[in-house]
Amino acid sequence: MDEYTADAFVNRDEPVPVLAFTGTGSPSPDPETKRSRLKQSISNSKLKEKLQDGAASRSETGFSLQDRLLTKLLQQVIPSENIEEVLELPPDKRSSKYIGRPGFSIPLMTNNFRRFNSRIGIVFVFQTRLIRILTWRNPTHTLSLLAVCTFICLDPYLLAVLPLAVALLFVMVPAYLVRHPAPPPTVHHDAYSLNGPPLAPASTIKPAPEMSKDFFRNMRDLQNSMDDFSTAHDGVLKIITPPTNFSNEALSSTIFLFLFVSTCTLFVASHLLPWRFFSLLLCWASIALGHPSVQQAVLNNRESHIRPHEKKVQSWLDAWIARDIVLDEPAESREVETFELQRRKGGRQGEWESWMFSPNPYDPLSPRRIARQKPKGTRFFEDVSAPKGWEWGDKKWVLDLGSREWVEARMVQGVEVEVEGERWVTDLVETDNTAALKAKKPDPGFENGSSSEQVPFGQWRRRRWIRTVRRKGVSSNKPIENSK
């Protein structure tokens, strides 16, 4: 195994550190939790489609038989499902992922990981050097960084010079020194000419070879960086989520109020604040906190100086929330409806029998009626339940006496509306003399009817029942989890 590669960027110093917060660690997740999250986060149809798309290209790249068998097995295990049809998502014609992107493939993913790991060393080199500067390993380097930050904070226009200076000092000058190396210390300068053609070949950046120590150093740092990100992600969510997800509505409402007032104030008066001084103070404080002596002093004085003030601020905030934040608004209430459907038994002269309670009136022009499908609903009144997330606001259903209003609102045609009595809305049977019967003087109890000659009724009639529902509150002990 090679010790190192000369032309590769690899972090050959100490490993990338792993972050750890108090009371948290990096345990391996529960297999059941991993399995459930995998089922939710991976689209079965997409995965299978990409596996099928990548099967043809793998035969040309010469993957092993074991890899092909594993891919075929995954294609058989993953069920078929078209996610675009389920979600009704139109394809993005502007994106090239539907044209030239390879499908999901375990061998391809393995190959890409090896290539990525061979070239990620420059990131870890930069990370290690930045840690060395911020932790005051070399005070002269840290003070140089402070000087650069001071100039930029006092004159922000110098920020445009920074990338050019970085390219000049860290790219161009080192590349020139490789082509024109300095004289060796054993040779007198007068005998070594600084002019003339280049003395060495140009430098090139090469990836770390596989199975070399540099390759495994990159894997080590990549492993630690993934752990750092997971730990930092969980730590940030642990701090930010409770006060901002409205599990404690009073506290979250207070934060929202402060943010709203601060936004409005800065929108008007931001140009009056000394931002250069604030940025300079923040820069110096951030870099100074990286010094071991400053960190030790802050930790030693926290209990005696900071803790008492934290308790005072917390008590004042709790008192202000209890006094000024009022969250006693009544729950949202709405009105729901159901239709009692009855069907005539034994022909036009038969008796009416109760059929079901349906959310739709099942009128003659309803889609299910035209398609000759049965109405949807429940057989008994007690089985009608409140919508999901709502609860009943009163004890019983109330008959809607405004039958003509809901018929006109839905533009129901071909029915007889009873405006008195039990408020039934009955279907009509269209015959040759139906129009003539409707033209006669109607019965006061019907919207379209006659007392002398009855208009022939159809097989169905319905009436509307209403009831109040109230939105059901969710306990703060059962927060909703969002995976992103």
Coordinates of C-alpha atoms in Angstrom, one line a residue:
M1 CA 0.0 0.0 0.0
D2 CA 1.4 3.4 -1.0
E3 CA 2.3 5.8 1.8
Y4 CA 1.0 8.9 -0.1
T5 CA 0.4 10.3 -3.5
A6 CA 2.5 13.3 -4.5
D7 CA 0.0 14.9 -6.8
A8 CA -3.1 14.4 -4.8
F9 CA -4.8 16.7 -2.3
V10 CA -5.2 14.6 0.9
N11 CA -5.5 15.5 4.5
R12 CA -2.4 13.9 6.0
D13 CA -2.7 15.7 9.4
E14 CA -4.9 14.6 12.2
P15 CA -8.3 13.2 11.3
V16 CA -11.3 15.5 11.0
P17 CA -12.8 15.9 14.5
V18 CA -16.2 14.5 15.4
L19 CA -18.6 16.8 17.0
A20 CA -20.4 15.8 20.2
F21 CA -23.1 17.6 22.2
T22 CA -23.9 17.1 25.8
G23 CA -26.3 14.2 26.2
T24 CA -26.2 13.3 22.5
G25 CA -24.2 10.8 20.6
S26 CA -24.1 9.0 17.3
P27 CA -25.8 5.7 18.0
S28 CA -26.7 3.4 15.2
P29 CA -30.4 3.9 14.3
D30 CA -32.9 1.3 15.0
P31 CA -33.3 -1.1 12.1
E32 CA -37.1 -0.8 12.2
T33 CA -36.9 3.0 12.1
K34 CA -34.4 2.8 9.2
R35 CA -36.7 0.5 7.3
S36 CA -39.8 2.7 7.8
R37 CA -37.9 5.8 6.8
L38 CA -36.5 4.1 3.8
K39 CA -40.0 3.1 2.7
Q40 CA -41.2 6.7 3.0
S41 CA -38.3 8.4 1.4
I42 CA -37.6 6.1 -1.6
S43 CA -40.2 5.9 -4.4
N44 CA -40.6 2.3 -5.4
S45 CA -41.6 3.0 -9.0
K46 CA -38.8 5.5 -9.5
L47 CA -36.2 3.1 -8.0
K48 CA -37.4 0.2 -10.2
E49 CA -37.5 2.4 -13.3
K50 CA -34.0 3.6 -12.7
L51 CA -32.8 0.1 -12.1
Q52 CA -34.3 -1.0 -15.4
D53 CA -32.8 1.9 -17.2
G54 CA -29.4 1.2 -15.8
A55 CA -29.4 -2.5 -16.6
A56 CA -28.7 -1.9 -20.3
S57 CA -25.8 0.4 -19.7
R58 CA -24.1 -2.0 -17.2
S59 CA -23.6 -4.7 -19.7
E60 CA -21.2 -2.4 -21.6
T61 CA -19.2 -1.3 -18.6
G62 CA -18.2 -4.9 -17.6
F63 CA -19.6 -5.1 -14.1
S64 CA -19.3 -8.4 -12.3
L65 CA -21.9 -11.1 -12.4
Q66 CA -22.6 -10.6 -8.7
D67 CA -23.5 -7.0 -9.2
R68 CA -25.9 -7.8 -12.1
L69 CA -27.6 -10.5 -10.1
L70 CA -28.1 -8.1 -7.2
T71 CA -29.5 -5.5 -9.4
K72 CA -31.9 -7.9 -11.0
L73 CA -33.0 -9.1 -7.5
L74 CA -33.8 -5.5 -6.5
Q75 CA -35.9 -5.0 -9.7
Q76 CA -38.0 -8.0 -8.7
V77 CA -38.4 -6.9 -5.1
I78 CA -39.5 -3.3 -5.8
P79 CA -43.2 -3.2 -6.7
S80 CA -44.3 -1.4 -9.8
E81 CA -45.9 2.0 -9.3
N82 CA -45.9 5.2 -11.4
I83 CA -45.3 8.0 -9.0
E84 CA -46.0 10.7 -11.7
E85 CA -49.5 9.3 -12.2
V86 CA -50.2 9.0 -8.5
L87 CA -49.1 12.6 -7.7
E88 CA -50.2 14.0 -11.1
L89 CA -46.9 15.7 -11.7
P90 CA -46.2 16.9 -15.2
P91 CA -42.7 16.0 -16.5
D92 CA -40.2 18.8 -16.4
K93 CA -39.1 19.2 -20.1
R94 CA -36.5 21.8 -19.2
S95 CA -34.5 19.3 -17.1
S96 CA -32.1 16.8 -18.6
K97 CA -32.7 14.2 -16.0
Y98 CA -35.4 12.6 -18.1
I99 CA -33.1 12.4 -21.1
G100 CA -29.5 11.6 -20.3
R101 CA -29.2 10.8 -16.6
P102 CA -28.3 7.2 -15.8
G103 CA -30.7 5.1 -13.7
F104 CA -30.1 4.0 -10.1
S105 CA -27.5 1.3 -9.9
I106 CA -25.6 -0.1 -7.0
P107 CA -22.4 -0.8 -9.0
L108 CA -22.6 2.7 -10.5
M109 CA -23.1 4.2 -7.1
T110 CA -20.1 2.3 -5.8
N111 CA -18.0 3.5 -8.7
N112 CA -19.1 7.1 -8.2
F113 CA -18.3 6.8 -4.5
R114 CA -14.8 5.7 -5.2
R115 CA -14.3 8.5 -7.7
F116 CA -15.7 11.0 -5.3
N117 CA -13.6 9.8 -2.4
S118 CA -10.5 10.0 -4.5
R119 CA -11.1 13.7 -5.2
I120 CA -12.6 15.0 -2.0
G121 CA -9.3 15.4 -0.2
I122 CA -9.0 19.1 -1.1
V123 CA -12.1 19.9 1.0
F124 CA -10.6 18.1 4.0
V125 CA -7.3 19.9 3.5
F126 CA -9.1 23.2 3.6
Q127 CA -11.1 22.2 6.6
T128 CA -8.1 21.1 8.6
R129 CA -6.2 24.3 7.8
L130 CA -9.2 26.4 8.8
I131 CA -9.5 24.5 12.1
R132 CA -5.8 25.1 12.7
I133 CA -6.2 28.9 12.1
L134 CA -9.4 29.2 14.2
T135 CA -8.0 27.3 17.1
W136 CA -4.8 29.4 17.4
R137 CA -2.4 26.6 16.6
N138 CA -0.2 29.1 14.9
P139 CA -1.0 32.6 16.4
T140 CA 0.7 34.5 13.5
H141 CA -1.7 32.9 11.0
T142 CA -4.7 33.6 13.2
L143 CA -3.7 37.2 13.6
S144 CA -3.2 37.5 9.9
L145 CA -6.8 36.3 9.4
L146 CA -7.9 38.9 12.0
A147 CA -6.2 41.6 10.1
V148 CA -7.8 40.5 6.8
C149 CA -11.3 40.4 8.5
T150 CA -10.7 43.8 10.0
F151 CA -9.9 45.4 6.7
I152 CA -13.0 43.8 5.1
C153 CA -15.3 44.8 7.9
L154 CA -14.1 48.4 7.9
D155 CA -14.2 48.6 4.1
P156 CA -16.7 46.0 2.7
Y157 CA -15.7 47.0 -0.9
L158 CA -12.5 45.0 -0.3
L159 CA -14.6 41.9 -0.4
A160 CA -14.4 42.0 -4.2
V161 CA -10.6 41.8 -4.0
L162 CA -10.6 38.7 -1.8
P163 CA -11.2 36.0 -4.4
L164 CA -8.7 37.6 -6.7
A165 CA -6.1 37.7 -4.0
V166 CA -6.8 34.1 -3.1
A167 CA -6.4 33.0 -6.7
L168 CA -3.2 35.0 -7.0
L169 CA -1.5 33.9 -3.8
F170 CA -2.8 30.3 -3.4
V171 CA -3.1 29.2 -7.1
M172 CA -0.8 31.2 -9.4
V173 CA 2.2 31.8 -7.1
P174 CA 2.5 28.1 -5.9
A175 CA 2.1 26.9 -9.5
Y176 CA 4.9 29.3 -10.7
L177 CA 7.2 28.1 -7.9
V178 CA 6.7 24.5 -9.0
R179 CA 7.9 25.4 -12.5
H180 CA 10.7 27.7 -11.2
P181 CA 11.9 26.2 -7.9
A182 CA 14.1 28.1 -5.5
P183 CA 17.8 27.4 -5.4
P184 CA 18.8 24.6 -3.1
P185 CA 20.4 25.8 0.1
T186 CA 23.7 24.2 -0.7
V187 CA 24.2 26.2 -3.9
H188 CA 25.4 29.8 -3.8
H189 CA 23.0 32.2 -5.3
D190 CA 25.5 33.8 -7.6
A191 CA 26.1 30.4 -9.3
Y192 CA 22.4 29.6 -9.6
S193 CA 20.6 31.7 -12.3
L194 CA 17.1 32.8 -11.5
N195 CA 16.4 33.4 -15.2
G196 CA 16.0 31.0 -18.1
P197 CA 13.6 28.2 -19.0
P198 CA 11.5 26.3 -16.4
L199 CA 13.4 23.8 -14.4
A200 CA 10.5 21.4 -13.5
P201 CA 7.3 20.2 -15.1
A202 CA 3.9 21.9 -14.3
S203 CA 2.0 20.6 -11.4
T204 CA -1.2 18.6 -11.9
I205 CA -3.8 17.6 -9.4
K206 CA -4.4 13.8 -9.5
P207 CA -7.0 11.8 -7.6
A208 CA -5.8 9.5 -4.8
P209 CA -5.2 6.0 -6.1
E210 CA -7.5 3.3 -4.7
M211 CA -6.2 1.1 -2.0
S212 CA -3.6 3.7 -1.0
K213 CA -3.3 5.3 2.4
D214 CA -4.4 8.6 1.0
F215 CA -7.6 7.0 -0.2
F216 CA -8.3 5.6 3.2
R217 CA -7.5 8.9 4.8
N218 CA -10.2 10.5 2.7
M219 CA -12.6 7.7 3.7
R220 CA -11.8 8.4 7.4
D221 CA -12.4 12.1 7.1
L222 CA -15.6 11.6 5.0
Q223 CA -16.9 9.2 7.7
N224 CA -16.2 11.8 10.5
S225 CA -17.7 14.6 8.4
M226 CA -20.9 12.7 7.9
D227 CA -21.0 12.1 11.7
D228 CA -20.4 15.8 12.3
F229 CA -23.2 16.8 10.0
S230 CA -25.7 14.4 11.6
T231 CA -24.7 15.5 15.1
A232 CA -24.9 19.2 14.2
H233 CA -28.2 18.7 12.4
D234 CA -29.8 17.0 15.4
G235 CA -28.3 19.6 17.8
V236 CA -29.6 22.5 15.9
L237 CA -33.0 21.0 15.6
K238 CA -33.0 20.3 19.3
I239 CA -32.4 23.9 20.0
I240 CA -34.6 25.6 17.3
T241 CA -37.5 23.2 17.0
P242 CA -39.2 23.4 20.4
P243 CA -39.6 27.2 20.5
T244 CA -40.6 27.6 16.9
N245 CA -42.9 24.7 16.1
F246 CA -45.8 26.1 18.2
S247 CA -45.8 23.1 20.5
N248 CA -45.7 25.8 23.2
E249 CA -48.0 28.3 21.4
A250 CA -47.4 31.1 23.9
L251 CA -43.6 31.0 23.5
S252 CA -43.8 30.6 19.7
S253 CA -46.2 33.5 19.5
T254 CA -43.9 35.7 21.5
I255 CA -41.0 34.8 19.2
F256 CA -43.1 35.5 16.1
L257 CA -44.1 38.9 17.6
F258 CA -40.5 39.8 18.3
L259 CA -39.4 38.7 14.8
F260 CA -42.2 40.7 13.2
V261 CA -41.4 43.9 15.1
S262 CA -37.7 43.5 14.4
T263 CA -38.4 43.0 10.7
C264 CA -40.5 46.1 10.5
T265 CA -38.0 48.1 12.5
L266 CA -35.0 47.1 10.5
F267 CA -36.9 47.7 7.3
V268 CA -37.2 51.3 8.2
A269 CA -34.1 52.0 10.3
S270 CA -31.4 49.5 9.0
H271 CA -29.5 52.3 7.3
L272 CA -29.0 54.1 10.6
L273 CA -27.2 51.2 12.3
P274 CA -23.3 50.9 12.4
W275 CA -23.1 47.6 10.5
R276 CA -19.3 47.9 10.1
F277 CA -18.8 48.1 13.8
F278 CA -21.2 45.2 14.4
S279 CA -19.5 43.0 11.8
L280 CA -16.0 43.9 13.2
L281 CA -17.2 43.1 16.8
L282 CA -18.7 39.8 15.7
C283 CA -15.6 38.8 13.7
W284 CA -13.2 39.5 16.6
A285 CA -15.5 37.8 19.1
S286 CA -15.9 34.7 17.0
I287 CA -12.1 34.3 16.4
A288 CA -11.2 35.1 20.0
L289 CA -13.6 32.4 21.3
G290 CA -11.4 29.8 19.5
H291 CA -8.5 30.6 21.7
P292 CA -8.1 27.9 24.5
S293 CA -7.6 30.5 27.2
V294 CA -10.7 32.5 26.3
Q295 CA -12.8 29.3 26.1
Q296 CA -11.6 28.3 29.6
A297 CA -12.3 31.8 31.0
V298 CA -15.9 31.7 29.5
L299 CA -16.5 28.3 31.0
N300 CA -15.2 29.2 34.4
N301 CA -17.3 32.5 34.6
R302 CA -20.5 31.1 33.2
E303 CA -21.9 29.7 36.4
S304 CA -21.1 32.8 38.4
H305 CA -21.9 35.6 35.9
I306 CA -24.1 34.3 33.0
R307 CA -26.4 31.8 34.8
P308 CA -28.0 34.4 37.2
H309 CA -28.8 36.7 34.2
E310 CA -30.2 33.8 32.2
K311 CA -32.6 33.0 35.0
K312 CA -33.6 36.7 35.3
V313 CA -34.3 37.0 31.6
Q314 CA -36.2 33.7 31.6
S315 CA -38.4 34.7 34.5
W316 CA -39.1 38.1 32.9
L317 CA -40.0 36.5 29.6
D318 CA -42.3 34.0 31.3
A319 CA -44.0 36.7 33.2
W320 CA -44.5 38.9 30.1
I321 CA -45.9 35.9 28.2
A322 CA -48.3 35.1 30.9
R323 CA -49.5 38.7 31.1
D324 CA -49.6 39.8 27.5
I325 CA -50.0 36.7 25.3
V326 CA -53.6 35.6 25.3
L327 CA -54.5 32.4 23.4
D328 CA -58.1 31.8 24.4
E329 CA -59.6 31.9 20.9
P330 CA -62.5 29.5 20.4
A331 CA -61.9 26.6 18.1
E332 CA -63.0 27.0 14.5
S333 CA -66.5 25.7 13.8
R334 CA -68.3 24.9 10.6
E335 CA -71.5 23.3 9.3
V336 CA -71.5 19.9 7.7
E337 CA -74.4 18.3 5.9
T338 CA -75.7 14.8 5.0
F339 CA -78.6 13.8 2.8
E340 CA -81.2 11.2 3.9
L341 CA -82.1 9.2 0.8
Q342 CA -85.3 7.2 0.4
R343 CA -86.3 5.0 -2.4
R344 CA -89.8 4.0 -3.5
K345 CA -90.7 0.4 -3.1
G346 CA -93.1 -1.4 -5.3
G347 CA -93.3 1.0 -8.3
R348 CA -94.7 4.5 -8.5
Q349 CA -97.5 3.9 -6.0
G350 CA -95.4 2.1 -3.5
E351 CA -94.2 3.2 -0.1
W352 CA -91.0 5.0 0.6
E353 CA -88.3 3.1 2.4
S354 CA -85.1 4.5 4.0
W355 CA -82.1 3.8 1.9
M356 CA -79.0 5.5 3.3
F357 CA -77.4 8.7 4.4
S358 CA -75.1 10.1 1.8
P359 CA -72.8 13.2 1.5
N360 CA -74.4 13.9 -1.9
P361 CA -78.0 14.5 -2.8
Y362 CA -77.9 11.9 -5.6
D363 CA -80.1 14.1 -7.8
P364 CA -81.1 13.1 -11.4
L365 CA -78.1 14.9 -13.0
S366 CA -75.4 13.7 -10.5
P367 CA -72.5 11.9 -12.1
R368 CA -73.1 8.7 -10.2
R369 CA -76.8 8.7 -11.1
I370 CA -76.0 9.2 -14.8
A371 CA -73.4 6.4 -14.6
R372 CA -76.1 4.1 -13.1
Q373 CA -74.0 3.7 -9.9
K374 CA -75.3 3.3 -6.4
P375 CA -75.0 6.2 -4.0
K376 CA -72.2 6.2 -1.4
G377 CA -73.0 6.6 2.2
T378 CA -73.9 4.8 5.4
R379 CA -77.0 2.8 6.3
F380 CA -77.8 4.3 9.7
F381 CA -77.8 7.9 11.0
E382 CA -75.5 7.0 13.9
D383 CA -72.8 5.8 11.6
V384 CA -72.3 9.3 10.0
S385 CA -69.0 10.5 11.5
A386 CA -67.4 13.9 11.6
P387 CA -64.6 14.8 9.1
K388 CA -61.1 13.9 10.0
G389 CA -59.6 16.4 12.4
W390 CA -63.0 17.7 13.5
E391 CA -65.5 16.7 16.3
W392 CA -69.1 17.3 16.8
G393 CA -70.0 20.7 18.1
D394 CA -73.6 19.9 19.2
K395 CA -75.5 16.8 20.2
K396 CA -77.8 16.0 17.3
W397 CA -78.6 16.7 13.6
V398 CA -81.1 19.4 12.6
L399 CA -83.4 19.2 9.6
D400 CA -82.7 21.9 7.1
L401 CA -86.0 23.8 6.6
G402 CA -84.6 25.8 3.7
S403 CA -85.0 23.0 1.1
R404 CA -85.6 25.5 -1.8
E405 CA -82.3 27.4 -1.0
W406 CA -80.0 24.4 -1.2
V407 CA -81.7 23.1 -4.3
E408 CA -81.2 26.5 -6.0
A409 CA -77.6 26.7 -4.8
R410 CA -76.8 23.3 -6.4
M411 CA -78.9 24.1 -9.5
V412 CA -80.7 20.7 -9.1
Q413 CA -83.1 20.0 -11.9
G414 CA -86.0 17.6 -12.4
V415 CA -87.2 17.5 -8.8
E416 CA -90.2 18.5 -6.7
V417 CA -89.4 20.7 -3.7
E418 CA -91.5 20.5 -0.6
V419 CA -91.3 23.8 1.2
E420 CA -93.5 22.7 4.1
G421 CA -93.8 19.6 6.2
E422 CA -90.9 17.2 6.0
R423 CA -89.0 19.1 3.3
W424 CA -88.5 16.2 0.9
V425 CA -87.0 16.9 -2.5
T426 CA -88.5 14.3 -4.8
D427 CA -87.5 13.2 -8.3
L428 CA -89.9 13.8 -11.2
V429 CA -90.7 11.4 -14.0
E430 CA -90.8 13.2 -17.3
T431 CA -93.9 12.3 -19.3
D432 CA -95.9 14.0 -22.0
N433 CA -98.3 15.7 -19.6
T434 CA -95.6 16.7 -17.0
A435 CA -95.2 20.2 -18.4
A436 CA -98.9 20.8 -18.5
L437 CA -99.3 19.6 -14.9
K438 CA -96.5 21.9 -13.8
A439 CA -98.1 24.9 -15.5
K440 CA -101.2 24.7 -13.3
K441 CA -101.6 26.4 -9.9
P442 CA -99.2 24.8 -7.5
D443 CA -100.0 23.4 -4.1
P444 CA -98.8 25.8 -1.3
G445 CA -96.9 22.9 0.2
F446 CA -94.9 22.2 -2.9
E447 CA -92.6 24.3 -5.0
N448 CA -93.7 22.6 -8.3
G449 CA -96.9 20.7 -7.8
S450 CA -100.7 20.7 -8.0
S451 CA -103.4 19.9 -5.5
S452 CA -105.9 18.4 -8.1
E453 CA -103.5 16.4 -10.3
Q454 CA -100.3 15.0 -8.8
V455 CA -97.1 15.2 -10.9
P456 CA -95.7 11.6 -11.2
F457 CA -92.8 11.2 -8.9
G458 CA -89.6 9.2 -9.5
Q459 CA -87.9 6.5 -7.4
W460 CA -85.7 8.8 -5.2
R461 CA -86.2 11.6 -2.7
R462 CA -84.0 13.2 -0.2
R463 CA -83.8 15.9 2.5
R464 CA -80.9 17.7 4.0
W465 CA -79.6 17.5 7.6
I466 CA -77.1 19.8 9.1
R467 CA -74.8 19.7 12.2
T468 CA -72.0 21.8 13.6
V469 CA -68.5 20.5 13.8
R470 CA -65.6 22.0 15.7
R471 CA -61.9 21.6 14.8
K472 CA -60.2 19.1 17.1
G473 CA -57.1 20.3 18.9
V474 CA -53.8 18.3 18.7
S475 CA -51.9 17.6 21.8
S476 CA -48.5 19.2 22.0
N477 CA -47.2 15.8 23.3
K478 CA -47.6 14.3 19.9
P479 CA -45.7 16.6 17.5
I480 CA -45.8 16.0 13.7
E481 CA -42.5 14.9 12.3
N482 CA -41.3 16.2 8.9
S483 CA -38.6 14.3 7.0
K484 CA -36.6 16.4 4.4

